[in-house]
């Protein structure tokens, strides 16, 4: 037994220890910040989008895997394959299954830390091959793993896989050029599989890197090696066809369907990017509208410059690498290159998403110069010192232009620039401790940068998400156990637009970078708050509730015994839908109430009229909702009626002479308000139609003393519910001006004839079939009979993958989409039993291509 252990024991030599340090240290530094600050990791898109996708992934991968192909939780219903490929298919996500569901935020933090740690390991594995002293490789790997890109995008965890695979990709290219065994095919596949978006950036850089090397090889071998490179890259890409082909198809319906404005201009003034080289060069503004993150630590910045001052590196290599470096730097701000790197679309938030390749390349040049053991001359150190002084003067003198350049950031940057100059000029290669000293300086600066950068962000509390998930799932589980039919659910509050994924229900909200443009256009025309990749239930009415099949509503339960703050749900984002209170109470829960809308239609319904294109006007949303009702029922009814505005009461404000509903703040007034009081003459629902330019930046608004959220996303006109069943009661609308002027010229008051709506919907619903979802990809109706030919319309977004069967015979879908968006088909007179099957044809074709590619790879390797 002792002999066995002696033979198999781990050899903890220096090399093994350094590998362990390269992995443990970056991850531990990152984790330590969150342990020390006691912050949760959820912030911005991670807290408002990715956590919901990951919750859905954890709930369904091993129990209902077909939901990862199609889900009605994805907006009004849509393919999940593009979402899987972009957000979910990192192998690290399997860690979610090792922790209880309640600890999902903590599991996500662990995943991020492990990705950062692995980036340190893979980059160390690459750089220790290129330099004699492994402490320099260790310093570079830490600088890469905790670079400005990683720190700024740690919550975009789906992009971090490409960061950790990039060193392996470049290593594979180096091995290919050296005619050694390489894993280029496998790395190419892994990149595409984990995140196709950043994979494109990494693979594009890999090709450019190859070009800097290939021309130093003889012509005879050059074409042979290029052929090998393209063969393995193409095979690796085709091996991932099962994901890439569905993604391409969905992109054509989503973001790729919208065009970007190409020009030869700059995204920002190029020299301002120098500020991003400083410590702590990050905050919320930079995340949203700032500049790309290129921080690599200041000593490594000086070494990158030293590469081009070196006497030991020939001019041809400097020219090749300098050309690529200039190209990458120019790509940060020159519009054509920005668009190319981001697949033809301007990044919405998070600029310069490819900057991890620039950071890697700069560090690679630094490792090259560190390995040259060059004797530094006074003129070289003089140039570096002058550039360092120039940079710190720029940082300090222009600090007011950049909110993130705090005094601490300025002092830290100056200190580490000085240490960098000290190392290069007086320590570099002069004693055995120069490399450990350099490594220690880099680690200290990385810690400083992490604290300064993340200290500028705000994080959500983990228990807020956990309380939401626990309580909403309690309600939706009750729904599912008591109602087996197909329907939608909504809420009068939201934690995120992707709440349906966490709470396991079918809703009307979505936040996804891969969105159906037809759905977005319809949602916008109906008055729901939205932007280019998200939409909410804000702006809905009983008309849209009924027609979209919103059968249940979840409301806060305000009649509860107060709980401890860590157990209490938050309702920060509440939808002004007083009319929802007219629905029937189904059940009260500890913190929530479930209401039932008996007028909700099924998601597929029979309509008497043939389908035709509907012309919608985004500035006339009440007319659009009315047209929706008419298209469903075939009835010509005017459900909305204009209400005359009452006279305004002006406090510290005046009306425009000759103007209509236009007001200005009086000079020297502290607070200006415009107040409207009116008493409804019926028990109908009343709405304020508010134009998109009247938002939370221009006014604060309240109704009967309660504050109302008037924020918008893309300047949407929307409806705000003022009251329901309040005949004879005063409704007071108060606008508090934030600007000098307020223009309500395009605002309108509307009355919705709810009695007529309820009656007409009740009549229309009487002979409608019922549908059940028998599996994630199959919908089935009960048996029903039509006395004449009719059209079966739906509120299911059209998709070529839907196969429609009537009595087990294929039915051809209409080419003209219902409401320009939804699936529909004609039915002849007679008895029917409808089955809808979602067959992901493109996915199946992709699987076939992947299988053939795999067979071909095995064949050529024999």
Short mmCIF file of N, CA and C in Angstrom, two decimals, residues 192 263 298 346 407 419 424 478 556 606 663 668 730 759 778 800 843 859-860:
data_model
loop_
_atom_site.label_atom_id
_atom_site.label_comp_id
_atom_site.label_asym_id
_atom_site.label_seq_id
_atom_site.Cartn_x
_atom_site.Cartn_y
_atom_site.Cartn_z
N UNK A 192 -16.94 28.33 -30.13
CA UNK A 192 -18.28 28.52 -30.71
C UNK A 192 -19.38 28.02 -29.77
N UNK A 263 -20.75 54.65 -40.80
CA UNK A 263 -20.13 55.93 -41.14
C UNK A 263 -18.64 55.80 -40.91
N UNK A 298 -0.31 49.10 -15.05
CA UNK A 298 0.56 50.12 -15.64
C UNK A 298 1.99 49.64 -15.91
N UNK A 346 -24.13 48.10 -33.20
CA UNK A 346 -23.50 48.86 -32.13
C UNK A 346 -23.83 48.19 -30.78
N UNK A 407 -9.52 60.77 -6.57
CA UNK A 407 -8.19 61.05 -6.03
C UNK A 407 -7.42 59.75 -5.77
N UNK A 419 6.46 52.71 -9.88
CA UNK A 419 7.03 51.38 -9.61
C UNK A 419 7.41 50.68 -10.91
N UNK A 424 11.71 48.67 -14.44
CA UNK A 424 12.34 48.56 -15.77
C UNK A 424 13.73 49.19 -15.76
N UNK A 478 -49.11 26.60 -7.70
CA UNK A 478 -50.53 26.44 -7.42
C UNK A 478 -51.35 26.52 -8.70
N UNK A 556 -49.24 42.15 -5.19
CA UNK A 556 -48.73 42.14 -3.81
C UNK A 556 -49.87 41.96 -2.81
N UNK A 606 -60.95 30.75 -32.67
CA UNK A 606 -61.61 30.82 -33.96
C UNK A 606 -62.13 32.22 -34.22
N UNK A 663 -46.99 74.23 -20.73
CA UNK A 663 -46.78 74.96 -19.49
C UNK A 663 -45.29 75.25 -19.28
N UNK A 668 -37.64 81.61 -10.70
CA UNK A 668 -37.28 81.62 -9.27
C UNK A 668 -38.22 80.79 -8.40
N UNK A 730 -63.25 61.66 -7.05
CA UNK A 730 -62.23 62.53 -7.64
C UNK A 730 -60.97 61.75 -7.97
N UNK A 759 -68.88 41.99 -22.27
CA UNK A 759 -70.00 41.31 -22.93
C UNK A 759 -69.56 40.69 -24.26
N UNK A 778 -45.54 20.35 -27.81
CA UNK A 778 -46.80 19.89 -28.40
C UNK A 778 -47.99 20.56 -27.71
N UNK A 800 -41.56 29.02 -38.53
CA UNK A 800 -41.63 27.95 -39.54
C UNK A 800 -41.55 26.57 -38.93
N UNK A 843 -32.40 23.14 -36.35
CA UNK A 843 -31.61 22.47 -35.32
C UNK A 843 -31.29 21.04 -35.74
N UNK A 859 -12.73 9.80 -39.69
CA UNK A 859 -12.26 9.13 -40.89
C UNK A 859 -10.86 9.60 -41.29
N UNK A 860 -10.64 10.92 -41.27
CA UNK A 860 -9.35 11.44 -41.72
C UNK A 860 -8.25 11.24 -40.68
#
